[in-house]
mmCIF file of C-alpha atoms and ligand atoms in Angstrom:
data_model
loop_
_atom_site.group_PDB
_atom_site.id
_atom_site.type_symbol
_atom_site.label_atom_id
_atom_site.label_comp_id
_atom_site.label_asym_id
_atom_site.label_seq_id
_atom_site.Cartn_x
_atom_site.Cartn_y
_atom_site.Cartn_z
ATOM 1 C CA UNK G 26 61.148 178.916 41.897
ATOM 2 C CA UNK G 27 57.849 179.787 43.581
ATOM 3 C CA UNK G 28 55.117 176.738 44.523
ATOM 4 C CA UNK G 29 52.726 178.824 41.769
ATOM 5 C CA UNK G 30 55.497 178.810 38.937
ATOM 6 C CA UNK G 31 56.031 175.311 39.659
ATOM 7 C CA UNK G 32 52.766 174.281 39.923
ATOM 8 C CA UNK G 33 51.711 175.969 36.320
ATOM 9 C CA UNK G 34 54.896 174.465 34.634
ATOM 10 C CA UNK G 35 53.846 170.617 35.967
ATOM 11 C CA UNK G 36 50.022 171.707 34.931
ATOM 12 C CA UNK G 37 51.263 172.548 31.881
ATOM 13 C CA UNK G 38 52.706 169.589 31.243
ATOM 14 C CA UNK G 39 50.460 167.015 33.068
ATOM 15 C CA UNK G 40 47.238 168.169 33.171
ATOM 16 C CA UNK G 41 45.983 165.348 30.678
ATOM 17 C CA UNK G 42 47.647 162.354 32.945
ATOM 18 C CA UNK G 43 47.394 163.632 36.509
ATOM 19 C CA UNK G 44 44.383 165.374 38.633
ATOM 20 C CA UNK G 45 44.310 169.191 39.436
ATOM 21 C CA UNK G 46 44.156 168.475 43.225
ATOM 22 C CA UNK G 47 47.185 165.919 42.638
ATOM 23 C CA UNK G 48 49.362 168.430 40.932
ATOM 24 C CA UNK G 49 48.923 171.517 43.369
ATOM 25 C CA UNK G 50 49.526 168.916 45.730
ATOM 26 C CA UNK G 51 52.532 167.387 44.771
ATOM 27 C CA UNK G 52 54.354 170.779 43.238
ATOM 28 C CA UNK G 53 54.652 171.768 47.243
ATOM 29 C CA UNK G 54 56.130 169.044 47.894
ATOM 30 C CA UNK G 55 58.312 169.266 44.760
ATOM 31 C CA UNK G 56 59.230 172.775 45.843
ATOM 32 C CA UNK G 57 60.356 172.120 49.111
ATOM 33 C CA UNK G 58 62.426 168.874 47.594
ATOM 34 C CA UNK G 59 64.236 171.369 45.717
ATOM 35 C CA UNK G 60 65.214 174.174 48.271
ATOM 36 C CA UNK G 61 66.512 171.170 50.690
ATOM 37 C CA UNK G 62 68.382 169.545 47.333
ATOM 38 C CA UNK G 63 70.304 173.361 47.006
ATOM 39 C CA UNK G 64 70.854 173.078 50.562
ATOM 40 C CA UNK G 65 72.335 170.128 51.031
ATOM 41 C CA UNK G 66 74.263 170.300 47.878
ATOM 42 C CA UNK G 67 72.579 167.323 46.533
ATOM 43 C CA UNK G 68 71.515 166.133 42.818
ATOM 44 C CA UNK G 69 68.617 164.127 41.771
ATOM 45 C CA UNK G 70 68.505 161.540 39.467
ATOM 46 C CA UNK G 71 65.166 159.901 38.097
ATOM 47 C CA UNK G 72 64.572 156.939 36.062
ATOM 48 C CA UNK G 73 61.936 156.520 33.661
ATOM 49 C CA UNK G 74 60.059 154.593 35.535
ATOM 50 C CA UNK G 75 59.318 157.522 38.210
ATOM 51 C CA UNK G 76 55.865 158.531 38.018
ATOM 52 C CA UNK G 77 55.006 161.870 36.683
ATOM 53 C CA UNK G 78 54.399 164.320 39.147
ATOM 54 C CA UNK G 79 57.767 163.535 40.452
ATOM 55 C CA UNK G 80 59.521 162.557 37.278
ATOM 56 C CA UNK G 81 58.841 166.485 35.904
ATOM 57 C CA UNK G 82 59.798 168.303 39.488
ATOM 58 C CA UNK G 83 62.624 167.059 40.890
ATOM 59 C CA UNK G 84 65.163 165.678 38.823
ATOM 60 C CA UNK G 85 68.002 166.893 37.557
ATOM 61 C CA UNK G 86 68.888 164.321 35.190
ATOM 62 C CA UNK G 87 65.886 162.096 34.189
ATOM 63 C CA UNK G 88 67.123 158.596 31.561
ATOM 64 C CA UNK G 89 67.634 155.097 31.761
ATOM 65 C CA UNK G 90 69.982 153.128 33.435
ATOM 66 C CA UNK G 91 72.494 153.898 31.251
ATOM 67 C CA UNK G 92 72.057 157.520 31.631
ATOM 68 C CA UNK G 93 72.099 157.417 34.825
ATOM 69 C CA UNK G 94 75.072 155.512 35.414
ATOM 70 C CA UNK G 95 77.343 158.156 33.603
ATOM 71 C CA UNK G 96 75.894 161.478 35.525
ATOM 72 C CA UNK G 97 76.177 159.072 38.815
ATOM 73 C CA UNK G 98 80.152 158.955 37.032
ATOM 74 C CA UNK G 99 80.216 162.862 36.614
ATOM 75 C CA UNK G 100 78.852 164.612 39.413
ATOM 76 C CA UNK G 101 80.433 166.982 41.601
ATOM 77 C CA UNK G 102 77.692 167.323 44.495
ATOM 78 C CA UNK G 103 78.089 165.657 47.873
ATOM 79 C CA UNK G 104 74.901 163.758 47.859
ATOM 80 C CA UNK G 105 73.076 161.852 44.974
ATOM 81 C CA UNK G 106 69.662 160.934 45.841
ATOM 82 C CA UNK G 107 68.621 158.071 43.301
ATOM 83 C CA UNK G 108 65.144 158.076 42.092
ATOM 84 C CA UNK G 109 64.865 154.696 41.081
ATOM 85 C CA UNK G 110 65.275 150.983 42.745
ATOM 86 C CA UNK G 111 68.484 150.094 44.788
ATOM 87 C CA UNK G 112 70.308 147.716 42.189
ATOM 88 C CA UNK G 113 70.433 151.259 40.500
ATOM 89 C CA UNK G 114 71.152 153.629 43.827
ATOM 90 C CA UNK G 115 74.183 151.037 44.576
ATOM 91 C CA UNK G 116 75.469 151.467 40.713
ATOM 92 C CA UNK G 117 75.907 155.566 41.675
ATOM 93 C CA UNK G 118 77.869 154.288 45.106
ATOM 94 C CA UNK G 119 80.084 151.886 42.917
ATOM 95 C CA UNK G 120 81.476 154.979 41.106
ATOM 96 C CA UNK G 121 80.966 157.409 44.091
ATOM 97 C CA UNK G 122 82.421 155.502 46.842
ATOM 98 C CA UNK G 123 83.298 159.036 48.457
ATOM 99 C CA UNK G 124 79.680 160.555 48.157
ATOM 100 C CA UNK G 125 76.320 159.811 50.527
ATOM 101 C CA UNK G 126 74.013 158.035 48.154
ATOM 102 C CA UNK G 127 70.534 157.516 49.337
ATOM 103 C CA UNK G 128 67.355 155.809 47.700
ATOM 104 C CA UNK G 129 63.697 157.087 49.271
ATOM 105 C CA UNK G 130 62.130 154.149 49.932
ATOM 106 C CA UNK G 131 63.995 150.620 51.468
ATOM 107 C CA UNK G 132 61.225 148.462 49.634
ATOM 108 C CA UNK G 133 62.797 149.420 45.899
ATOM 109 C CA UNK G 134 64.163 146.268 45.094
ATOM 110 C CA UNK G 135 63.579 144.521 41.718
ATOM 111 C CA UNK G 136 62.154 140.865 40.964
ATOM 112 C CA UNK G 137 65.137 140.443 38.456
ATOM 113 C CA UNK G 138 67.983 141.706 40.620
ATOM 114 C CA UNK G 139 66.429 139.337 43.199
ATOM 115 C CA UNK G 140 66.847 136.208 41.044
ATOM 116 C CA UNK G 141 70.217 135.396 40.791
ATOM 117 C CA UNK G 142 72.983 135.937 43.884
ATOM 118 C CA UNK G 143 76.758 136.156 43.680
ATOM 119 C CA UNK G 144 77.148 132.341 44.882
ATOM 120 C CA UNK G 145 75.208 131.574 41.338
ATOM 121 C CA UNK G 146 77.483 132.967 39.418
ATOM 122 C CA UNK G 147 80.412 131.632 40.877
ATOM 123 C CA UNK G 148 79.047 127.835 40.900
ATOM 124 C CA UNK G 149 78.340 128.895 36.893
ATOM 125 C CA UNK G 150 81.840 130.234 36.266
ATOM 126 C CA UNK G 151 82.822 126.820 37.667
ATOM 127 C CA UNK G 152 81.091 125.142 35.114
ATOM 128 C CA UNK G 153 81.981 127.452 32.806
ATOM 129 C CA UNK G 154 85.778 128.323 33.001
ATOM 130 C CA UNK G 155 87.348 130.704 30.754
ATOM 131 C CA UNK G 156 84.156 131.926 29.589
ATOM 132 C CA UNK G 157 83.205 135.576 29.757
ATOM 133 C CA UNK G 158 80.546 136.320 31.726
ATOM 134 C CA UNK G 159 77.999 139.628 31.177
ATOM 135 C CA UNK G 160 75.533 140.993 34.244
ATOM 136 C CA UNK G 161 72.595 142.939 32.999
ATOM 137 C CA UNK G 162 72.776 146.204 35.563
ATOM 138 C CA UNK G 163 69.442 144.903 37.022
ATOM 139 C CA UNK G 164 71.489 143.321 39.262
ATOM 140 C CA UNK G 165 72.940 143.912 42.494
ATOM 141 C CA UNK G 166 76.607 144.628 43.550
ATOM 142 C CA UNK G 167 77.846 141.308 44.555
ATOM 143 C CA UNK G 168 76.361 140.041 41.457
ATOM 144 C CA UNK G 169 78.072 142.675 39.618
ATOM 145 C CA UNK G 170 81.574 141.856 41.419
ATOM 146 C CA UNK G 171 81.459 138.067 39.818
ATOM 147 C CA UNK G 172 81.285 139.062 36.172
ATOM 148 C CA UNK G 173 83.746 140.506 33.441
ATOM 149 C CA UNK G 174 81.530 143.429 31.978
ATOM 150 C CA UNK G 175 77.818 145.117 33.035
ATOM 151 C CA UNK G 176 74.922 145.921 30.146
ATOM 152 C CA UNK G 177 72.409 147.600 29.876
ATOM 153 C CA UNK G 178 69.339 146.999 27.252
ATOM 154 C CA UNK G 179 70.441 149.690 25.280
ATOM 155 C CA UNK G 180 74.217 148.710 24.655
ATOM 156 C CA UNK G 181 73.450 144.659 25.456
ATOM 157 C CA UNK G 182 74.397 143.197 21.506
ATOM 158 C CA UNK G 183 77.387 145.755 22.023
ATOM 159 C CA UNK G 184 78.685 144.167 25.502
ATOM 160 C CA UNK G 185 78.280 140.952 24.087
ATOM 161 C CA UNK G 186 80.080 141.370 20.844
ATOM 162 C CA UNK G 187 83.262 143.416 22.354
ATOM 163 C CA UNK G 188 83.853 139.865 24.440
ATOM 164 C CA UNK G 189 84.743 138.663 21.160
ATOM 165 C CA UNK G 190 84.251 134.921 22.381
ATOM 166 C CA UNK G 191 81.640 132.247 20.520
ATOM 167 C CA UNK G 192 80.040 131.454 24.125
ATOM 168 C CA UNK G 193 79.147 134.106 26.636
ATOM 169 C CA UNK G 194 77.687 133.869 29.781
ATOM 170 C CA UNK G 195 74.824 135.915 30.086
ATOM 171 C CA UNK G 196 72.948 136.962 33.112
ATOM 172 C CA UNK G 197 69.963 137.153 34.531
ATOM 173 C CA UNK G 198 67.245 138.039 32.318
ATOM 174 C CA UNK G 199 65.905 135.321 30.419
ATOM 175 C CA UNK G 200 64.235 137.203 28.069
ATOM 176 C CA UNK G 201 67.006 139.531 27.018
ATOM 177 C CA UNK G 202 69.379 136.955 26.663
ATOM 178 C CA UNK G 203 66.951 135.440 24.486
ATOM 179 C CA UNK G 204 66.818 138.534 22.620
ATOM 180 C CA UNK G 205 70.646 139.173 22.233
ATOM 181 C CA UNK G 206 71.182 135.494 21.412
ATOM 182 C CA UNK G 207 68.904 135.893 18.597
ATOM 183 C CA UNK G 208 70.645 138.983 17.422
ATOM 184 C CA UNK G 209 73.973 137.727 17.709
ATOM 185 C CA UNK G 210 73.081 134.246 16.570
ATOM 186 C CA UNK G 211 73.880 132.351 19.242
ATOM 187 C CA UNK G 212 71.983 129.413 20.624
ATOM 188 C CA UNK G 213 70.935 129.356 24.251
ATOM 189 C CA UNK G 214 71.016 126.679 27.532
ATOM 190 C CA UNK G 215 70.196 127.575 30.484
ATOM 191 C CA UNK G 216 71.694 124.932 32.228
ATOM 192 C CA UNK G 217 70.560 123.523 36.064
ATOM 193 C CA UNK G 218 72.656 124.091 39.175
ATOM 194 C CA UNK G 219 73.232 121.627 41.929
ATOM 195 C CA UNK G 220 72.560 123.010 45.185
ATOM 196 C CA UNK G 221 75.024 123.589 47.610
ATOM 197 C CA UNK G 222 75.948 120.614 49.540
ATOM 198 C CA UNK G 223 74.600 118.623 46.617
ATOM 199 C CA UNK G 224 76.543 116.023 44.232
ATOM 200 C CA UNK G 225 76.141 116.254 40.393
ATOM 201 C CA UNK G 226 72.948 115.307 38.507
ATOM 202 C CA UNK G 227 72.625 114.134 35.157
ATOM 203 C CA UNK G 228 70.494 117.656 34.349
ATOM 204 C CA UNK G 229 74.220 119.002 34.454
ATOM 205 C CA UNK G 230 76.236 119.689 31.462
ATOM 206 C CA UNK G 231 79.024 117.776 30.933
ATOM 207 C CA UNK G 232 80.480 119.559 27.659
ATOM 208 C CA UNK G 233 81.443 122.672 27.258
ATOM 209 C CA UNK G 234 79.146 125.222 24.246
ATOM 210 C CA UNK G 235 80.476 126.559 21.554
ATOM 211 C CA UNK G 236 78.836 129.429 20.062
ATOM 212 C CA UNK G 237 76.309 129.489 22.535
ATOM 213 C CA UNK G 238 74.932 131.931 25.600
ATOM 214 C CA UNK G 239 74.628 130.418 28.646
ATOM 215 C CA UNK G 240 71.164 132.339 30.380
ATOM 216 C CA UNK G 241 69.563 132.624 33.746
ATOM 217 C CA UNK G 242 65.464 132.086 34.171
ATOM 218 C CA UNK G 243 65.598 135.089 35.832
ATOM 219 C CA UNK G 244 62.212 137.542 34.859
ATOM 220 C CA UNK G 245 61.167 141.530 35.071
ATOM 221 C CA UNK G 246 58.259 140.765 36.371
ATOM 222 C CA UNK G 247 56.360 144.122 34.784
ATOM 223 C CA UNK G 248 57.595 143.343 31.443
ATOM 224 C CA UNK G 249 56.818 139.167 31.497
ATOM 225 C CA UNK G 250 53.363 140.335 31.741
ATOM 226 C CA UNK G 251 52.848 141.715 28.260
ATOM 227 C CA UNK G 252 51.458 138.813 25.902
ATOM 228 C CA UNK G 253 51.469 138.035 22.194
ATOM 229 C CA UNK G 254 47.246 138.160 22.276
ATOM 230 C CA UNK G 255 47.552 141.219 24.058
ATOM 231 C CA UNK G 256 49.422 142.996 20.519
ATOM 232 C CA UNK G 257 46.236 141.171 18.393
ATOM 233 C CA UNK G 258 43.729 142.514 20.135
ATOM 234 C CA UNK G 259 45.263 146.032 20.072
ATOM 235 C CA UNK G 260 45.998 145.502 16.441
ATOM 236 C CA UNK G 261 42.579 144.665 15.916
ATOM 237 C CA UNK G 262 41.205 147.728 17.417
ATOM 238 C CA UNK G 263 43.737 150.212 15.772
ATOM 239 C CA UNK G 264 44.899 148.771 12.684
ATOM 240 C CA UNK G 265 47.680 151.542 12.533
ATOM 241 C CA UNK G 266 49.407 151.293 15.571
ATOM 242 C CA UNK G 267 52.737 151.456 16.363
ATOM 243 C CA UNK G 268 54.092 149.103 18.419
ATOM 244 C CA UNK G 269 57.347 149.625 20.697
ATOM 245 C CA UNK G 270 58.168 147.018 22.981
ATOM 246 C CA UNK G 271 61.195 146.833 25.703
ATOM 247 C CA UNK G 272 63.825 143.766 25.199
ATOM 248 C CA UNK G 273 62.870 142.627 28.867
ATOM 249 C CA UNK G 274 59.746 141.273 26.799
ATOM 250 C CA UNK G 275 59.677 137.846 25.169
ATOM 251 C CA UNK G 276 61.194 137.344 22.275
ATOM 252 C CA UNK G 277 57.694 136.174 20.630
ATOM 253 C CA UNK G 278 56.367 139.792 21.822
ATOM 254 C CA UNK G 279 59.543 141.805 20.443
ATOM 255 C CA UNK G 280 59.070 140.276 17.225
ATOM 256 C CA UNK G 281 55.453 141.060 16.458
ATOM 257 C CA UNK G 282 56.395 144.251 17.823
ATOM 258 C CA UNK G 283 57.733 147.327 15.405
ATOM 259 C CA UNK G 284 60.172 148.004 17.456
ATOM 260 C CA UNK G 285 61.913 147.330 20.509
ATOM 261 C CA UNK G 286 64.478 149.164 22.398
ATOM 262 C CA UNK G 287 65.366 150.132 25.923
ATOM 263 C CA UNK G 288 63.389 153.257 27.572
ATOM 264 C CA UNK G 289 65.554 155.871 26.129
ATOM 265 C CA UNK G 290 65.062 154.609 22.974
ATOM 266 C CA UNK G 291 61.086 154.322 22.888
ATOM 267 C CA UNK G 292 60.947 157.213 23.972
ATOM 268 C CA UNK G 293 63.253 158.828 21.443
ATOM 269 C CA UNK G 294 61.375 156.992 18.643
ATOM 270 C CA UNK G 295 58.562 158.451 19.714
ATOM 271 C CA UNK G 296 59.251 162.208 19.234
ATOM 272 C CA UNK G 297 60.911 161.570 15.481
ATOM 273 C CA UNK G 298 58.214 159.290 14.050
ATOM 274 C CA UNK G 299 54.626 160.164 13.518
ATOM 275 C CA UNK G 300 52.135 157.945 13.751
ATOM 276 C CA UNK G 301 48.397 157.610 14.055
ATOM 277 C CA UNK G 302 48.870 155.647 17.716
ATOM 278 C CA UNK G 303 51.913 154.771 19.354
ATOM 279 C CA UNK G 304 51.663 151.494 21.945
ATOM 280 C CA UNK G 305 54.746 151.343 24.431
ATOM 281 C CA UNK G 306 54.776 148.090 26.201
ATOM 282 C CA UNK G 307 56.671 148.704 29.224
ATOM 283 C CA UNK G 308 55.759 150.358 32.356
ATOM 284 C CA UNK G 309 52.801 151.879 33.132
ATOM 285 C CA UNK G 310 54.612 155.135 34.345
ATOM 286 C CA UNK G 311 56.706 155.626 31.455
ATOM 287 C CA UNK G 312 53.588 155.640 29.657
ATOM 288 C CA UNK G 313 52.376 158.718 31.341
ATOM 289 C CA UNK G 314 55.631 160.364 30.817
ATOM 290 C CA UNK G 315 55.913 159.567 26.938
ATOM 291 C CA UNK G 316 52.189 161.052 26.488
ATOM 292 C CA UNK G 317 52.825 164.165 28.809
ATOM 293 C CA UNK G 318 55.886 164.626 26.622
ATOM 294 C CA UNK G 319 54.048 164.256 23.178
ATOM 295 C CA UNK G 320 50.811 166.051 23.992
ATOM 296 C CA UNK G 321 50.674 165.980 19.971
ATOM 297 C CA UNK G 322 50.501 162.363 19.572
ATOM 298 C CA UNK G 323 47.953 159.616 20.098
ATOM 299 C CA UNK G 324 49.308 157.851 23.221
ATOM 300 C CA UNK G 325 47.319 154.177 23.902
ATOM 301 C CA UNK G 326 47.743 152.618 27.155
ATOM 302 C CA UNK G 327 47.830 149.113 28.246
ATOM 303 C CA UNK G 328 48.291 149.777 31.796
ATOM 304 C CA UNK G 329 47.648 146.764 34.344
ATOM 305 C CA UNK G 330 51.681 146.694 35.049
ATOM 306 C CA UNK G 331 52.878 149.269 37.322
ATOM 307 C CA UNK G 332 56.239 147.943 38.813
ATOM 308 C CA UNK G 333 55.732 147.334 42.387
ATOM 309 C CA UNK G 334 59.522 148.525 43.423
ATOM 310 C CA UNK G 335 59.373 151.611 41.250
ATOM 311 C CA UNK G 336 55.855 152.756 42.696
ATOM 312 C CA UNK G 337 57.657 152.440 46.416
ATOM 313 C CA UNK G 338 59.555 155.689 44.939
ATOM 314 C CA UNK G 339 57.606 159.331 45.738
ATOM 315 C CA UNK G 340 57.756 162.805 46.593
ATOM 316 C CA UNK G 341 56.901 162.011 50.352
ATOM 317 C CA UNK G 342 59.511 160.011 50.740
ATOM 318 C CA UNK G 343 62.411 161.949 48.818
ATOM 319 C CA UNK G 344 61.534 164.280 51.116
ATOM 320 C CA UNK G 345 62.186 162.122 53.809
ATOM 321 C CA UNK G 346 65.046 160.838 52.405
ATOM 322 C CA UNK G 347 66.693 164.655 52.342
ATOM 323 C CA UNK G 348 65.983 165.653 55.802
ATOM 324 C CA UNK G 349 66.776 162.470 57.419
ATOM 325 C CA UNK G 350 69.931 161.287 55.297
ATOM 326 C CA UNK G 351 67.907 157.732 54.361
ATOM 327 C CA UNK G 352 68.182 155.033 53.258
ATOM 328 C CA UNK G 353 72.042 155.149 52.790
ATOM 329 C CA UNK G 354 73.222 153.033 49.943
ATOM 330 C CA UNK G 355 76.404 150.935 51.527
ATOM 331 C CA UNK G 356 78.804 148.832 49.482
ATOM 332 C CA UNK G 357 81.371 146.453 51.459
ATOM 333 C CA UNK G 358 85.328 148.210 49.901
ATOM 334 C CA UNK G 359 86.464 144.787 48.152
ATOM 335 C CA UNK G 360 82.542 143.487 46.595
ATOM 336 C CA UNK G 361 82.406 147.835 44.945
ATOM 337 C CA UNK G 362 86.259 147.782 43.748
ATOM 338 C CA UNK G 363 85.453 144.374 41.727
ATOM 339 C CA UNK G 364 81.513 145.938 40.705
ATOM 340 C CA UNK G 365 82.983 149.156 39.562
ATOM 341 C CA UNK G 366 85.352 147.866 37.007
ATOM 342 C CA UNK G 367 82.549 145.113 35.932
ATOM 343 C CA UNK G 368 80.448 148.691 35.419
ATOM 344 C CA UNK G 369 83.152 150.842 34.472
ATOM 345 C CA UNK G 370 83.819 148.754 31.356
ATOM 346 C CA UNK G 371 79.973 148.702 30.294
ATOM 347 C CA UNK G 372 80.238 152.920 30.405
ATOM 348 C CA UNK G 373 83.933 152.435 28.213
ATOM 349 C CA UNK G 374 81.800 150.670 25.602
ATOM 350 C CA UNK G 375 78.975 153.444 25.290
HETATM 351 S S1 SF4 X 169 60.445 147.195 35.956
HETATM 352 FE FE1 SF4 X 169 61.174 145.078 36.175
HETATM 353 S S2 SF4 X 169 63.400 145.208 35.994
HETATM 354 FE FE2 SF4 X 169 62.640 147.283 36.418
HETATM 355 S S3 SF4 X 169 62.723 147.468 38.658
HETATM 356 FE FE3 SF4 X 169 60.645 146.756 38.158
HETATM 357 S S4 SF4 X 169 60.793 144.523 38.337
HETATM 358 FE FE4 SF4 X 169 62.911 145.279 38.196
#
């Protein structure tokens, strides 16, 4: 495809969220991302997240995490270049341990992968035996090796109810787990871990829960932002808004919310409802990419929270990242065998 053609299909698409000069721009670099991508026999996967410019050129499969895992699962091409943060670029090496996977930038990370580390778990499954443990996939590979099962926010209440045990360990979002305890009607502790090296303290549990998920304070730190006052004074404003909030949000927000679901979802609730305005509380990005996809509908914006690890993610860089081979996504043999099934049985579940 020529820079021209590409250039009027983004324009045609964008022209409402991102600048003329932007767009001409960014389709040359978009262009020459996808001559090196034939090349090099490489696909392109983009989350949500990705902002538009890039998140309408270059992918070739564009979804959640979820989505993303199972075309990481499928693919036949020799390099995967993941459009996204690293918790998610080392999910595509768990199941690709024979393909190059690289992620653009090195500074992806994620405030919520970065909360909790394998050595957690462990001292929890200590205090915990015999009870199942779940890793939200916002988490990294080591993490993922500890636990019986992976979620995502989209198939969370399913992960948790397949365990089929009254107590589940669930990790590390604080919020979600709030939000699947509720669903499932569980009761939550986040209980207090000893340091290593240090003896027991009385904030330890001594008893084991019943009927109960153990959580993590672990936040998103995008998603932590949005506030109950901040759905009032939208409300307020626009009387007939709907209101779609992601399950990374706290609880209080998800329930004054009309609905709440993970990024595919919004975003699918979106094109088969019509209302007067729509209000996504999530990233900034998707925003764009919800309204650019709906020029029909009446797209508010409550943009202060760009995700810091997401925005390290663009077209300069994927560039990069094809002619130079970088960053390659590594995963010690023994942590990915043990990460892959925890992922692997997320995927079996749907
Ligand atoms: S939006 Fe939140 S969960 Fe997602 S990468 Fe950014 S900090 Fe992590």
């Amino acid at each position: 495809m020529s820079v021209e053609t590409l250039y009027q299909e983004m324009k045609q698409k964008l022209e409402r969220v991102v600048p003329d000069f932007e767009l001409r721009y960014k389709a040359e670099l978009a262009e020459q991302i996808n001559q090196l991508k034939k090349e090099k026999n490489a696909v392109i996967l983009g989350h949500n997240y990705m902002e538009p410019a890039l998140y309408y050129s270059i992918p070739d499969f564009r979804g959640d995490s979820l989505d993303l895992s199972r075309k990481a699962a499928q693919t036949d091409k020799d390099i995967i270049v993941f459009c996204g943060v690293r918790f998610m670029a080392e999910t595509a090496k768990l199941l690709n341990p024979n393909k190059t996977v690289l992620l653009p930038s090195e500074k992806a990370g994620c405030s919520l992968a970065a909360s909790i580390t394998a050595q957690d778990v462990r001292q929890l499954r200590e205090r915990f035996p015999g009870v199942p443990a779940v890793a939200y996939v916002n988490t990294y590979a080591d993490v993922k090796a500890e636990v019986d099962i992976c979620c995502t926010s989209s198939n969370a209440r399913a992960v948790v109810e397949s365990l089929h045990s009254d107590t589940v360990i669930f990790l590390p979002d604080e919020y979600l787990a709030r939000n699947v305890a509720k669903e499932t009607g569980r009761h939550i502790i986040f209980p207090t871990l000893e340091k290593e090296g240090e003896t027991k303290t009385s904030t330890t549990l001594d008893y084991q829960p019943v009927g109960e998920m153990v959580g993590w304070h672990g936040r998103c730190e995008v998603h932590e932002k949005f506030t109950i006052k901040d759905i009032q004074a939208v409300r307020q404003q626009f009387p007939e808004v709907v209101i779609l909030s992601h399950p990374e949000c706290s609880p209080e927000v998800v329930a004054a919310s009309d609905f709440s679901g993970s990024t595919n979802a919004m975003i699918r609730y979106v094109k088969e409802t019509n209302a007067p305005q729509y209000l996504v509380l999530t990233e900034c990005a998707m925003g764009d990419n919800i309204a650019a996809a709906n020029p029909d509908k009446d797209m508010l914006r409550l943009c202060a929270v760009r995700c810091p690890h997401m925005n390290q993610i663009t077209l300069e860089d994927t560039l990069k990242s094809l002619q130079l081979n970088q960053y390659e996504i590594d995963v010690p043999e023994d942590v990915r065998l043990r990460a892959a099934r925890s992922v692997e049985r997320m995927i079996a579940i749907g």
